[in-house]
């Protein structure tokens, strides 16, 4: 039943993190397990991983190039995303499809997560391997609130920089 599954999961977590030195040497080898935990909203596993692996591991990537931030974004796990951002997750990291976490949350219409990433400096105009920006994905998916949020973000950023700044200029997209 469910009780046995829960006990097995609890026993496996310490095993994953028991060799802290090995985790520090090769933090990316845990990223798929941590990615699954991030997508599932398992704060305990993500926190243990960050504590065991050290700050530099927060941007470790799976074989698909996804970070824990990408994985949390795929399921709109805002609390996990906040913890990862607070630990230094890079909002500009691209996966193998050249997508950022913002591409993922914009396509799914996770408005709170979109705002969090925009506030952390994510660029709604960066294009992926298909030439799609997070803004274009939200538009195509009919994510009206997400589109409005990103357009307001871009308007605000342009007003801070004046007419010469382009939408991909870091000065435009970073306004914490």
C-alpha positions as a printed Julia matrix, in Angstrom:
176×3 Matrix{Float64}:
  0.0    0.0     0.0
  0.89   3.62    0.22
  2.54   3.31    3.63
  5.18   0.91    2.28
  5.9    3.15   -0.68
  6.34   6.13    1.63
  8.72   4.17    3.88
 10.78   3.06    0.88
 11.0    6.64   -0.36
 12.15   7.84    3.08
 14.87   5.18    3.21
 16.11   6.01   -0.29
 16.55   9.74    0.35
 19.38   9.36    2.92
 21.11   6.94    0.52
 21.04   9.54   -2.25
 22.72  12.1     0.01
 24.92   9.95    2.26
 28.21  10.68    0.49
 28.34  14.48    0.6
 31.88  14.65   -0.81
 30.88  12.6    -3.87
 27.87  14.88   -4.38
 30.17  17.91   -4.34
 32.53  16.31   -6.88
 29.78  15.37   -9.33
 26.56  17.24   -8.51
 25.04  16.73  -11.96
 24.71  12.99  -11.46
 21.88  13.65   -9.01
 20.1   16.19  -11.12
 17.58  13.78  -12.67
 16.55  12.48   -9.22
 16.47  16.02   -7.91
 14.64  17.12  -11.06
 11.89  14.61  -10.35
 11.69  15.85   -6.76
 11.58  19.47   -7.95
  8.78  18.69  -10.4
  6.87  16.85   -7.67
  7.26  19.76   -5.23
  9.32  17.74   -2.75
 11.0   20.56   -0.84
 12.7   18.18    1.59
 14.65  16.38   -1.15
 15.53  19.6    -2.97
 16.71  21.23    0.28
 18.77  18.18    1.23
 20.34  18.16   -2.23
 21.23  21.85   -2.04
 22.72  21.36    1.44
 24.69  18.28    0.38
 25.86  19.44   -3.02
 26.72  23.04   -2.23
 25.71  26.24   -3.96
 27.45  25.5    -7.26
 25.26  22.46   -7.91
 22.03  24.44   -8.22
 22.61  24.8   -11.98
 23.58  21.16  -12.61
 21.94  19.82  -15.76
 20.42  16.49  -16.8
 21.37  14.83  -20.09
 18.53  16.9   -21.63
 20.15  20.06  -20.3
 17.41  20.69  -17.76
 18.18  22.12  -14.36
 16.1   21.63  -11.22
 14.6   25.05  -12.04
 13.42  23.77  -15.45
 11.93  20.7   -13.76
 10.11  22.7   -11.09
  8.87  25.08  -13.8
  7.39  22.18  -15.78
  4.87  21.59  -12.99
  4.5   25.19  -11.77
  6.18  24.43   -8.44
  6.56  28.03   -7.26
  7.88  27.26   -3.78
 10.6   25.01   -5.2
 11.45  27.6    -7.85
 11.78  30.29   -5.15
 14.11  28.06   -3.1
 16.24  27.34   -6.18
 16.39  31.02   -7.15
 17.34  31.94   -3.58
 20.14  29.34   -3.83
 21.47  31.0    -6.99
 19.68  29.21   -9.85
 20.41  30.93  -13.17
 17.23  31.98  -15.0
 19.2   32.17  -18.26
 20.29  28.51  -18.35
 19.22  26.84  -21.6
 18.24  23.19  -21.97
 19.04  21.15  -25.1
 16.04  22.72  -26.89
 17.48  26.15  -25.98
 14.6   26.79  -23.6
 14.79  28.62  -20.31
 12.53  27.92  -17.35
 10.49  30.93  -18.52
  9.69  29.18  -21.82
  8.25  26.3   -19.81
  6.1   28.27  -17.35
  4.91  30.64  -20.09
  3.75  27.75  -22.28
  1.82  26.29  -19.33
  0.44  29.64  -18.16
  1.81  29.46  -14.61
  1.41  33.2   -13.98
  2.91  33.36  -10.49
  5.98  31.47  -11.69
  6.25  33.69  -14.78
  6.29  36.79  -12.57
  8.87  35.22  -10.26
 11.22  34.5   -13.18
 10.68  37.92  -14.77
 11.46  39.58  -11.44
 14.63  37.45  -11.26
 15.77  38.76  -14.66
 14.42  36.18  -17.13
 14.08  37.42  -20.71
 10.64  36.92  -22.33
 12.08  37.52  -25.81
 14.92  34.95  -25.93
 14.23  32.33  -28.61
 14.54  28.56  -28.4
 15.69  26.08  -31.08
 12.38  26.52  -32.95
 12.6   30.31  -32.86
  9.92  30.66  -30.18
 10.19  33.08  -27.29
  8.35  32.58  -23.99
  6.04  35.39  -25.1
  5.31  33.65  -28.43
  4.61  30.34  -26.67
  2.16  32.03  -24.29
  0.45  33.8   -27.2
  0.15  30.58  -29.21
 -1.22  28.74  -26.17
 -3.86  31.39  -25.49
 -2.35  32.22  -22.09
 -3.88  35.7   -21.99
 -2.83  36.58  -18.44
  0.72  35.38  -19.04
  0.96  37.37  -22.28
 -0.32  40.49  -20.53
  2.18  40.01  -17.69
  5.15  39.66  -20.06
  4.08  42.63  -22.21
  3.74  44.81  -19.11
  7.17  43.64  -18.0
  8.67  44.61  -21.37
  6.92  48.0   -21.37
  8.18  48.73  -17.87
 11.7   47.64  -18.79
 11.71  49.82  -21.91
 10.53  52.81  -19.91
 13.5   52.33  -17.57
 16.03  52.16  -20.42
 14.59  54.56  -22.94
 14.04  53.99  -26.65
 17.55  52.74  -27.5
 17.54  49.63  -25.31
 16.46  46.41  -27.0
 14.29  43.78  -25.36
 17.19  41.36  -24.9
 19.4   43.91  -23.18
 20.18  42.7   -19.63
 19.53  46.22  -18.34
 16.0   45.94  -19.63
 15.07  42.57  -18.21
 16.7   42.88  -14.8
 14.73  45.1   -12.47
 14.48  43.47   -9.05
